[in-house]
Amino acid sequence: MAHPFKAGSFGLFAGLASALLATTALAAPSPAAKSSLPPPAPISALVSQVDIPFQQFTLPNGLRVIVHTDRKAPIVAVSIWYHIGSKDEPAGKTGFAHLFEHLMFSGSENHNADFFKPLQDVGATDYNGTTWFDRTNYFENVPTPALDLALFLEADRMGHLLGAITQAKLDLQRGVVQNEKRQGDNQPFGLTEYAVQENLFPAGHPYYHSTIGSMADLDKASLADVKGWFRAGYGPNNAVLVLAGDIDVATARAKVAQYFGPIPAGPAPARYAAPVPNRTATTRLTLHDKVTAPRLSRIYVIPGRTDPATIPVDIAASILAGGASSRLYNDLVRDKQLAVSVSSGVQAFEKVSEVQFDVDLKPGVDPAVVEARVDALFAQFLKDGPTADEVTRVVTGRVAGTIRGLEKVGGFGGKAVTLAEGAVYAGDPAFYRTSLKRYADATPASVAAAARRWLARGDFRLTTLPGAREATVVQAAAVQLPPQHSADGDTSKLPKVTGTPELKFPAVQRTTLSNGLQVELAQRATVPVVQMTLSFDAGNAADPHDKLGTQHLMLSLLDEGTTTRSGRQIAEEEERLAAGIGAGSDNDRTRVSLNALKPNLTASLELFSDIVRHSTFAPEQVERLRNIALTGIEDEMNDPQSVALRTLPPLLYGPNHPYGVPLSGSGTTAGLKAVTRADLIAFRDRWLRPDNAVLFVAGDIGMAELKPLLDAVLGDWRPVAGVAKGVKVFPAIPPATPSHIVLIDRPASPQSLIAAGKILAVKGTDDTIRLRAANDVIGGDFFSRLNTDLRETRGWSYGVGSYVYTVRETEPLLLVAPVQTDRTGESITAMIADTRAVGGAKPIDALELRRVVNGITRALPGEYETAGAVLGAIESNYKLGRPDDYQVKLAARYRAITVPELNAQVPALSTDGMTWVVVGDRKLVEPQLKATGLPVEVR
């Protein structure tokens, strides 16, 4: 990924004592719970709602173009997929595909400047590029009048790139990519992908190495190498271009011919054989890492994504370990409490696919016991196969996921991606129909047969244990890059963009239920989905400081049993309905949310209401979820960014302030151990109540239809008699301390994580658009002073950002910067110098103001493309006391900002008085930090 400001993991297993295995019988899957809910919509009815009509044509040079018309918003998704990825890299050139993805953002012959700048200026959204084993893609959603600009830029780097690639650009992007690699390696389990690929496939197989590549190969990449790589794989005859949104095929044909037609075809792309390895035996590896508890992983290799076997194996994997109703979860997490989580997933590649099962053990459990238990559960499944209900639940979820994805025209997902994947991998943009039919046609017999064929053969088993990593940490080469400058370049050839469309935001409708519960609705009928958030005035700020973690534990227990349903039954009913019910919080609000298919809305609301109103907090479930929550805190303490963001708030606000708590909201170990079941019930009764809530709704429904449904399930809900509503009290914030550094030692870290903060003299309810615009210039967007310096000029980081963190009361300024270890001290010094320059010798100028204002205002139609984005906006408006037309009037308010007004905000955003938290290897970092001149405290 080239742009850090725009954004298949698998699961877990566990064990306890050998004696348990001898005395525990295998648990059969639970029978379908008898339910009073209306029956869910049949799968055939759901499948019939999935349709992406398209037209296509091919230019004489071989470029395949697919066009889908969707007029719901004045935006067009431009998505271009090159059929080349890391599996196509020859020996000694690993990482080239990803490195070249970065280089293709660095300027082309007719726009020799950063690719993102003109896109940001016209208000593009969801713009980025990604590289994977089989493809490299670039994508952007642009306002309709900016389509010519996007096509010009994409065509210019396809046909006119080589003249703009220089050694300086190669050296800079090599440094950025290597810091991206270090950033990934620095995470818990950060080295497991390398182990999986290198042990699942034989040496020399195209999927043997990771996409990020090796440091050594990246170091060796020469200018001639990368130019040869481009010539071989990035021609129009090896690409698919999808245009989706406010576009028709006639317009597309003319514009694509204009910009891409003159580009000559490239050589026929080389294709390497990548057969499915014939694995017949289990192979094993044990790694050590800075993790809380052991993880057991077992990975199988199966055929590629278009093979008929892949979908039934995916269904089998989900039944075994795909969620809260899966067999492994019920047995290992719910019943025997040997694990804290399990998961599974199919990583579908073009030529082969991988099926991975992960089990994270409860601390102290014997991995051998759990592995034997998993073997037994697998054996039972392979012998007996799944039930019809299990298959139906998984298939319903997959089809519903496709329906939800159709709301977006492009970006990281949506209709453009669906069409492009089909064209690239199957030669058919409508391959999604084939996939859906395979899901709908799946039976217990077909799923069992596929599982016996592919999940009973040789697997690779990886055990990751807590401890010091055996792998050598690759530190940064001590090389000082020459200064790079990201100039605007010659923009004279860029198509001019005029008439950017304005945002059309749906009207907010209001009603009050019979119990006084307020409801706000924004109607959006683009897909048959209804989303709602029951938002309570609580949040992390309501968590009792003597028992931090009370709220987190209480929320995790809501769907683990009610007066009429067990946790297992709740999970199964959610899957039958394809309803997503979840709970979470930020500093100010606590939320229980529902994402429901419109045909299943009545039943989904009944289940949602039962979870909100009738959770029982059974003592055995309290202890089980408490142990999982404690493990979660330990996991946070092994993640560098989580460590920093747990440490920083108490330092800024003071440990007794409602905001002086870990940003994750997970609480503390001592707090979680102290909380009782009575505390959980008391918290629920004080805070999660109708007189402390507003229900926000967005999606395919009107108020006349919605209100009776809500009154039927929530209208008689009342606060518990005699229990007072909770009240938050915000005391004065302690005086700011002088700038200083808190160093948290994390030995052998391949990178340092810097997080800094200070308290601002504003509240979230204040008018802060000028402050936020000024912060965008300093550190808030990709072209900010801080990111341009540390990433684009020095190559010391994959991405640096600062944020005015939105809370209702006093807001903080936060800065996050993962940097290479040997530049930790210099990075802090550089960021301090950069911010001081904004307040002194290099104030914000008119070009920076225009860039920020254009980027924000022109992006508004794309930002609110989805009902989910609208839902978040109406809740935010309520929380911060904003009018309904806040988003609509935002563009005019930003356009009225002046340069002097922005510079007047700069003193508040300086690094003076900042508390710096550094998580890194003390022995390498501490001398550098002392050289900054700031006091250093080691923790």
JSON list of C-alpha atoms in Angstrom, two decimals, residues 344-478:
[
{"chain": "A", "resi": 344, "resn": "SER", "atom": "CA", "xyz": [-10.38, -19.46, 9.98]},
{"chain": "A", "resi": 345, "resn": "GLY", "atom": "CA", "xyz": [-10.24, -18.13, 6.46]},
{"chain": "A", "resi": 346, "resn": "VAL", "atom": "CA", "xyz": [-9.52, -18.95, 2.87]},
{"chain": "A", "resi": 347, "resn": "GLN", "atom": "CA", "xyz": [-6.91, -16.71, 1.26]},
{"chain": "A", "resi": 348, "resn": "ALA", "atom": "CA", "xyz": [-7.87, -17.16, -2.37]},
{"chain": "A", "resi": 349, "resn": "PHE", "atom": "CA", "xyz": [-5.07, -16.66, -4.88]},
{"chain": "A", "resi": 350, "resn": "GLU", "atom": "CA", "xyz": [-5.17, -17.07, -8.63]},
{"chain": "A", "resi": 351, "resn": "LYS", "atom": "CA", "xyz": [-3.39, -20.41, -8.96]},
{"chain": "A", "resi": 352, "resn": "VAL", "atom": "CA", "xyz": [-3.64, -21.83, -5.45]},
{"chain": "A", "resi": 353, "resn": "SER", "atom": "CA", "xyz": [-5.38, -20.86, -2.23]},
{"chain": "A", "resi": 354, "resn": "GLU", "atom": "CA", "xyz": [-4.55, -21.22, 1.45]},
{"chain": "A", "resi": 355, "resn": "VAL", "atom": "CA", "xyz": [-6.89, -22.25, 4.26]},
{"chain": "A", "resi": 356, "resn": "GLN", "atom": "CA", "xyz": [-5.67, -21.18, 7.67]},
{"chain": "A", "resi": 357, "resn": "PHE", "atom": "CA", "xyz": [-7.02, -22.07, 11.10]},
{"chain": "A", "resi": 358, "resn": "ASP", "atom": "CA", "xyz": [-5.70, -20.19, 14.13]},
{"chain": "A", "resi": 359, "resn": "VAL", "atom": "CA", "xyz": [-6.32, -20.82, 17.80]},
{"chain": "A", "resi": 360, "resn": "ASP", "atom": "CA", "xyz": [-5.07, -18.41, 20.47]},
{"chain": "A", "resi": 361, "resn": "LEU", "atom": "CA", "xyz": [-4.67, -20.32, 23.70]},
{"chain": "A", "resi": 362, "resn": "LYS", "atom": "CA", "xyz": [-5.72, -19.20, 27.12]},
{"chain": "A", "resi": 363, "resn": "PRO", "atom": "CA", "xyz": [-2.49, -18.33, 28.97]},
{"chain": "A", "resi": 364, "resn": "GLY", "atom": "CA", "xyz": [-1.09, -21.32, 30.79]},
{"chain": "A", "resi": 365, "resn": "VAL", "atom": "CA", "xyz": [-2.77, -23.95, 28.61]},
{"chain": "A", "resi": 366, "resn": "ASP", "atom": "CA", "xyz": [-0.70, -26.80, 27.18]},
{"chain": "A", "resi": 367, "resn": "PRO", "atom": "CA", "xyz": [-0.51, -26.50, 23.37]},
{"chain": "A", "resi": 368, "resn": "ALA", "atom": "CA", "xyz": [-0.27, -30.28, 22.97]},
{"chain": "A", "resi": 369, "resn": "VAL", "atom": "CA", "xyz": [-3.64, -30.74, 24.69]},
{"chain": "A", "resi": 370, "resn": "VAL", "atom": "CA", "xyz": [-5.30, -28.24, 22.39]},
{"chain": "A", "resi": 371, "resn": "GLU", "atom": "CA", "xyz": [-3.75, -29.67, 19.25]},
{"chain": "A", "resi": 372, "resn": "ALA", "atom": "CA", "xyz": [-5.07, -33.10, 20.14]},
{"chain": "A", "resi": 373, "resn": "ARG", "atom": "CA", "xyz": [-8.50, -31.63, 20.78]},
{"chain": "A", "resi": 374, "resn": "VAL", "atom": "CA", "xyz": [-8.48, -29.83, 17.42]},
{"chain": "A", "resi": 375, "resn": "ASP", "atom": "CA", "xyz": [-7.45, -33.07, 15.73]},
{"chain": "A", "resi": 376, "resn": "ALA", "atom": "CA", "xyz": [-10.46, -34.78, 17.29]},
{"chain": "A", "resi": 377, "resn": "LEU", "atom": "CA", "xyz": [-12.86, -32.01, 16.21]},
{"chain": "A", "resi": 378, "resn": "PHE", "atom": "CA", "xyz": [-11.50, -32.11, 12.66]},
{"chain": "A", "resi": 379, "resn": "ALA", "atom": "CA", "xyz": [-11.81, -35.89, 12.57]},
{"chain": "A", "resi": 380, "resn": "GLN", "atom": "CA", "xyz": [-15.43, -35.74, 13.69]},
{"chain": "A", "resi": 381, "resn": "PHE", "atom": "CA", "xyz": [-16.26, -33.14, 11.05]},
{"chain": "A", "resi": 382, "resn": "LEU", "atom": "CA", "xyz": [-14.55, -35.10, 8.29]},
{"chain": "A", "resi": 383, "resn": "LYS", "atom": "CA", "xyz": [-16.39, -38.25, 9.38]},
{"chain": "A", "resi": 384, "resn": "ASP", "atom": "CA", "xyz": [-19.91, -36.86, 9.83]},
{"chain": "A", "resi": 385, "resn": "GLY", "atom": "CA", "xyz": [-19.89, -33.70, 7.71]},
{"chain": "A", "resi": 386, "resn": "PRO", "atom": "CA", "xyz": [-21.84, -30.52, 8.46]},
{"chain": "A", "resi": 387, "resn": "THR", "atom": "CA", "xyz": [-25.53, -30.09, 9.17]},
{"chain": "A", "resi": 388, "resn": "ALA", "atom": "CA", "xyz": [-27.83, -28.40, 6.68]},
{"chain": "A", "resi": 389, "resn": "ASP", "atom": "CA", "xyz": [-28.33, -25.52, 9.13]},
{"chain": "A", "resi": 390, "resn": "GLU", "atom": "CA", "xyz": [-24.58, -24.94, 9.40]},
{"chain": "A", "resi": 391, "resn": "VAL", "atom": "CA", "xyz": [-24.22, -24.76, 5.63]},
{"chain": "A", "resi": 392, "resn": "THR", "atom": "CA", "xyz": [-27.22, -22.44, 5.28]},
{"chain": "A", "resi": 393, "resn": "ARG", "atom": "CA", "xyz": [-25.93, -20.06, 7.95]},
{"chain": "A", "resi": 394, "resn": "VAL", "atom": "CA", "xyz": [-22.53, -19.69, 6.30]},
{"chain": "A", "resi": 395, "resn": "VAL", "atom": "CA", "xyz": [-23.94, -19.28, 2.80]},
{"chain": "A", "resi": 396, "resn": "THR", "atom": "CA", "xyz": [-26.44, -16.67, 3.99]},
{"chain": "A", "resi": 397, "resn": "GLY", "atom": "CA", "xyz": [-23.60, -14.65, 5.47]},
{"chain": "A", "resi": 398, "resn": "ARG", "atom": "CA", "xyz": [-21.52, -14.83, 2.30]},
{"chain": "A", "resi": 399, "resn": "VAL", "atom": "CA", "xyz": [-24.41, -13.70, 0.08]},
{"chain": "A", "resi": 400, "resn": "ALA", "atom": "CA", "xyz": [-25.32, -10.92, 2.52]},
{"chain": "A", "resi": 401, "resn": "GLY", "atom": "CA", "xyz": [-21.71, -9.73, 2.50]},
{"chain": "A", "resi": 402, "resn": "THR", "atom": "CA", "xyz": [-21.87, -9.43, -1.28]},
{"chain": "A", "resi": 403, "resn": "ILE", "atom": "CA", "xyz": [-25.10, -7.41, -1.07]},
{"chain": "A", "resi": 404, "resn": "ARG", "atom": "CA", "xyz": [-23.58, -5.02, 1.47]},
{"chain": "A", "resi": 405, "resn": "GLY", "atom": "CA", "xyz": [-20.50, -4.57, -0.69]},
{"chain": "A", "resi": 406, "resn": "LEU", "atom": "CA", "xyz": [-22.56, -3.37, -3.62]},
{"chain": "A", "resi": 407, "resn": "GLU", "atom": "CA", "xyz": [-23.29, -0.06, -1.91]},
{"chain": "A", "resi": 408, "resn": "LYS", "atom": "CA", "xyz": [-19.85, 1.26, -2.85]},
{"chain": "A", "resi": 409, "resn": "VAL", "atom": "CA", "xyz": [-18.85, 1.84, -6.45]},
{"chain": "A", "resi": 410, "resn": "GLY", "atom": "CA", "xyz": [-15.13, 1.44, -5.83]},
{"chain": "A", "resi": 411, "resn": "GLY", "atom": "CA", "xyz": [-12.17, 1.99, -3.55]},
{"chain": "A", "resi": 412, "resn": "PHE", "atom": "CA", "xyz": [-10.80, -0.99, -1.63]},
{"chain": "A", "resi": 413, "resn": "GLY", "atom": "CA", "xyz": [-14.00, -2.93, -2.37]},
{"chain": "A", "resi": 414, "resn": "GLY", "atom": "CA", "xyz": [-17.34, -2.37, -4.02]},
{"chain": "A", "resi": 415, "resn": "LYS", "atom": "CA", "xyz": [-18.62, -3.05, -7.50]},
{"chain": "A", "resi": 416, "resn": "ALA", "atom": "CA", "xyz": [-15.51, -1.99, -9.41]},
{"chain": "A", "resi": 417, "resn": "VAL", "atom": "CA", "xyz": [-13.37, -4.47, -7.47]},
{"chain": "A", "resi": 418, "resn": "THR", "atom": "CA", "xyz": [-15.91, -7.28, -7.96]},
{"chain": "A", "resi": 419, "resn": "LEU", "atom": "CA", "xyz": [-15.92, -6.77, -11.72]},
{"chain": "A", "resi": 420, "resn": "ALA", "atom": "CA", "xyz": [-12.14, -6.38, -11.95]},
{"chain": "A", "resi": 421, "resn": "GLU", "atom": "CA", "xyz": [-11.44, -9.54, -9.96]},
{"chain": "A", "resi": 422, "resn": "GLY", "atom": "CA", "xyz": [-13.70, -11.56, -12.21]},
{"chain": "A", "resi": 423, "resn": "ALA", "atom": "CA", "xyz": [-12.08, -10.19, -15.35]},
{"chain": "A", "resi": 424, "resn": "VAL", "atom": "CA", "xyz": [-8.49, -10.66, -14.15]},
{"chain": "A", "resi": 425, "resn": "TYR", "atom": "CA", "xyz": [-8.78, -14.07, -12.53]},
{"chain": "A", "resi": 426, "resn": "ALA", "atom": "CA", "xyz": [-11.60, -15.74, -14.47]},
{"chain": "A", "resi": 427, "resn": "GLY", "atom": "CA", "xyz": [-11.77, -13.79, -17.71]},
{"chain": "A", "resi": 428, "resn": "ASP", "atom": "CA", "xyz": [-15.37, -12.94, -16.79]},
{"chain": "A", "resi": 429, "resn": "PRO", "atom": "CA", "xyz": [-16.44, -9.74, -14.99]},
{"chain": "A", "resi": 430, "resn": "ALA", "atom": "CA", "xyz": [-19.66, -11.53, -13.98]},
{"chain": "A", "resi": 431, "resn": "PHE", "atom": "CA", "xyz": [-17.80, -14.35, -12.24]},
{"chain": "A", "resi": 432, "resn": "TYR", "atom": "CA", "xyz": [-19.43, -13.17, -9.00]},
{"chain": "A", "resi": 433, "resn": "ARG", "atom": "CA", "xyz": [-22.59, -14.85, -10.30]},
{"chain": "A", "resi": 434, "resn": "THR", "atom": "CA", "xyz": [-20.75, -18.15, -10.63]},
{"chain": "A", "resi": 435, "resn": "SER", "atom": "CA", "xyz": [-19.42, -17.79, -7.10]},
{"chain": "A", "resi": 436, "resn": "LEU", "atom": "CA", "xyz": [-22.84, -16.98, -5.66]},
{"chain": "A", "resi": 437, "resn": "LYS", "atom": "CA", "xyz": [-24.39, -19.94, -7.46]},
{"chain": "A", "resi": 438, "resn": "ARG", "atom": "CA", "xyz": [-21.72, -22.22, -6.03]},
{"chain": "A", "resi": 439, "resn": "TYR", "atom": "CA", "xyz": [-22.52, -20.97, -2.55]},
{"chain": "A", "resi": 440, "resn": "ALA", "atom": "CA", "xyz": [-26.27, -21.33, -3.09]},
{"chain": "A", "resi": 441, "resn": "ASP", "atom": "CA", "xyz": [-25.88, -24.85, -4.52]},
{"chain": "A", "resi": 442, "resn": "ALA", "atom": "CA", "xyz": [-23.71, -26.08, -1.64]},
{"chain": "A", "resi": 443, "resn": "THR", "atom": "CA", "xyz": [-25.08, -29.02, 0.35]},
{"chain": "A", "resi": 444, "resn": "PRO", "atom": "CA", "xyz": [-23.85, -30.89, 3.41]},
{"chain": "A", "resi": 445, "resn": "ALA", "atom": "CA", "xyz": [-22.67, -33.65, 1.10]},
{"chain": "A", "resi": 446, "resn": "SER", "atom": "CA", "xyz": [-20.71, -31.36, -1.25]},
{"chain": "A", "resi": 447, "resn": "VAL", "atom": "CA", "xyz": [-19.10, -29.50, 1.66]},
{"chain": "A", "resi": 448, "resn": "ALA", "atom": "CA", "xyz": [-18.15, -32.77, 3.37]},
{"chain": "A", "resi": 449, "resn": "ALA", "atom": "CA", "xyz": [-16.67, -34.15, 0.15]},
{"chain": "A", "resi": 450, "resn": "ALA", "atom": "CA", "xyz": [-14.54, -31.06, -0.42]},
{"chain": "A", "resi": 451, "resn": "ALA", "atom": "CA", "xyz": [-13.35, -31.07, 3.17]},
{"chain": "A", "resi": 452, "resn": "ARG", "atom": "CA", "xyz": [-12.36, -34.74, 2.98]},
{"chain": "A", "resi": 453, "resn": "ARG", "atom": "CA", "xyz": [-10.47, -34.07, -0.24]},
{"chain": "A", "resi": 454, "resn": "TRP", "atom": "CA", "xyz": [-8.55, -30.98, 0.89]},
{"chain": "A", "resi": 455, "resn": "LEU", "atom": "CA", "xyz": [-8.53, -30.83, 4.70]},
{"chain": "A", "resi": 456, "resn": "ALA", "atom": "CA", "xyz": [-7.39, -34.40, 5.26]},
{"chain": "A", "resi": 457, "resn": "ARG", "atom": "CA", "xyz": [-4.10, -34.05, 3.34]},
{"chain": "A", "resi": 458, "resn": "GLY", "atom": "CA", "xyz": [-0.74, -32.71, 4.48]},
{"chain": "A", "resi": 459, "resn": "ASP", "atom": "CA", "xyz": [-0.86, -29.44, 6.37]},
{"chain": "A", "resi": 460, "resn": "PHE", "atom": "CA", "xyz": [1.70, -27.06, 7.83]},
{"chain": "A", "resi": 461, "resn": "ARG", "atom": "CA", "xyz": [1.41, -26.50, 11.57]},
{"chain": "A", "resi": 462, "resn": "LEU", "atom": "CA", "xyz": [2.95, -23.39, 13.05]},
{"chain": "A", "resi": 463, "resn": "THR", "atom": "CA", "xyz": [3.18, -22.93, 16.82]},
{"chain": "A", "resi": 464, "resn": "THR", "atom": "CA", "xyz": [4.01, -19.43, 18.01]},
{"chain": "A", "resi": 465, "resn": "LEU", "atom": "CA", "xyz": [5.11, -19.28, 21.66]},
{"chain": "A", "resi": 466, "resn": "PRO", "atom": "CA", "xyz": [5.84, -16.32, 23.94]},
{"chain": "A", "resi": 467, "resn": "GLY", "atom": "CA", "xyz": [9.54, -15.54, 24.07]},
{"chain": "A", "resi": 468, "resn": "ALA", "atom": "CA", "xyz": [12.40, -13.81, 22.31]},
{"chain": "A", "resi": 469, "resn": "ARG", "atom": "CA", "xyz": [12.33, -13.93, 18.53]},
{"chain": "A", "resi": 470, "resn": "GLU", "atom": "CA", "xyz": [14.86, -16.27, 16.95]},
{"chain": "A", "resi": 471, "resn": "ALA", "atom": "CA", "xyz": [14.87, -14.26, 13.73]},
{"chain": "A", "resi": 472, "resn": "THR", "atom": "CA", "xyz": [17.48, -11.58, 13.33]},
{"chain": "A", "resi": 473, "resn": "VAL", "atom": "CA", "xyz": [15.98, -8.10, 13.50]},
{"chain": "A", "resi": 474, "resn": "VAL", "atom": "CA", "xyz": [16.91, -6.18, 10.38]},
{"chain": "A", "resi": 475, "resn": "GLN", "atom": "CA", "xyz": [17.79, -2.66, 11.45]},
{"chain": "A", "resi": 476, "resn": "ALA", "atom": "CA", "xyz": [18.02, 0.29, 9.11]},
{"chain": "A", "resi": 477, "resn": "ALA", "atom": "CA", "xyz": [21.09, 0.79, 7.03]},
{"chain": "A", "resi": 478, "resn": "ALA", "atom": "CA", "xyz": [22.80, 3.95, 8.22]}
]
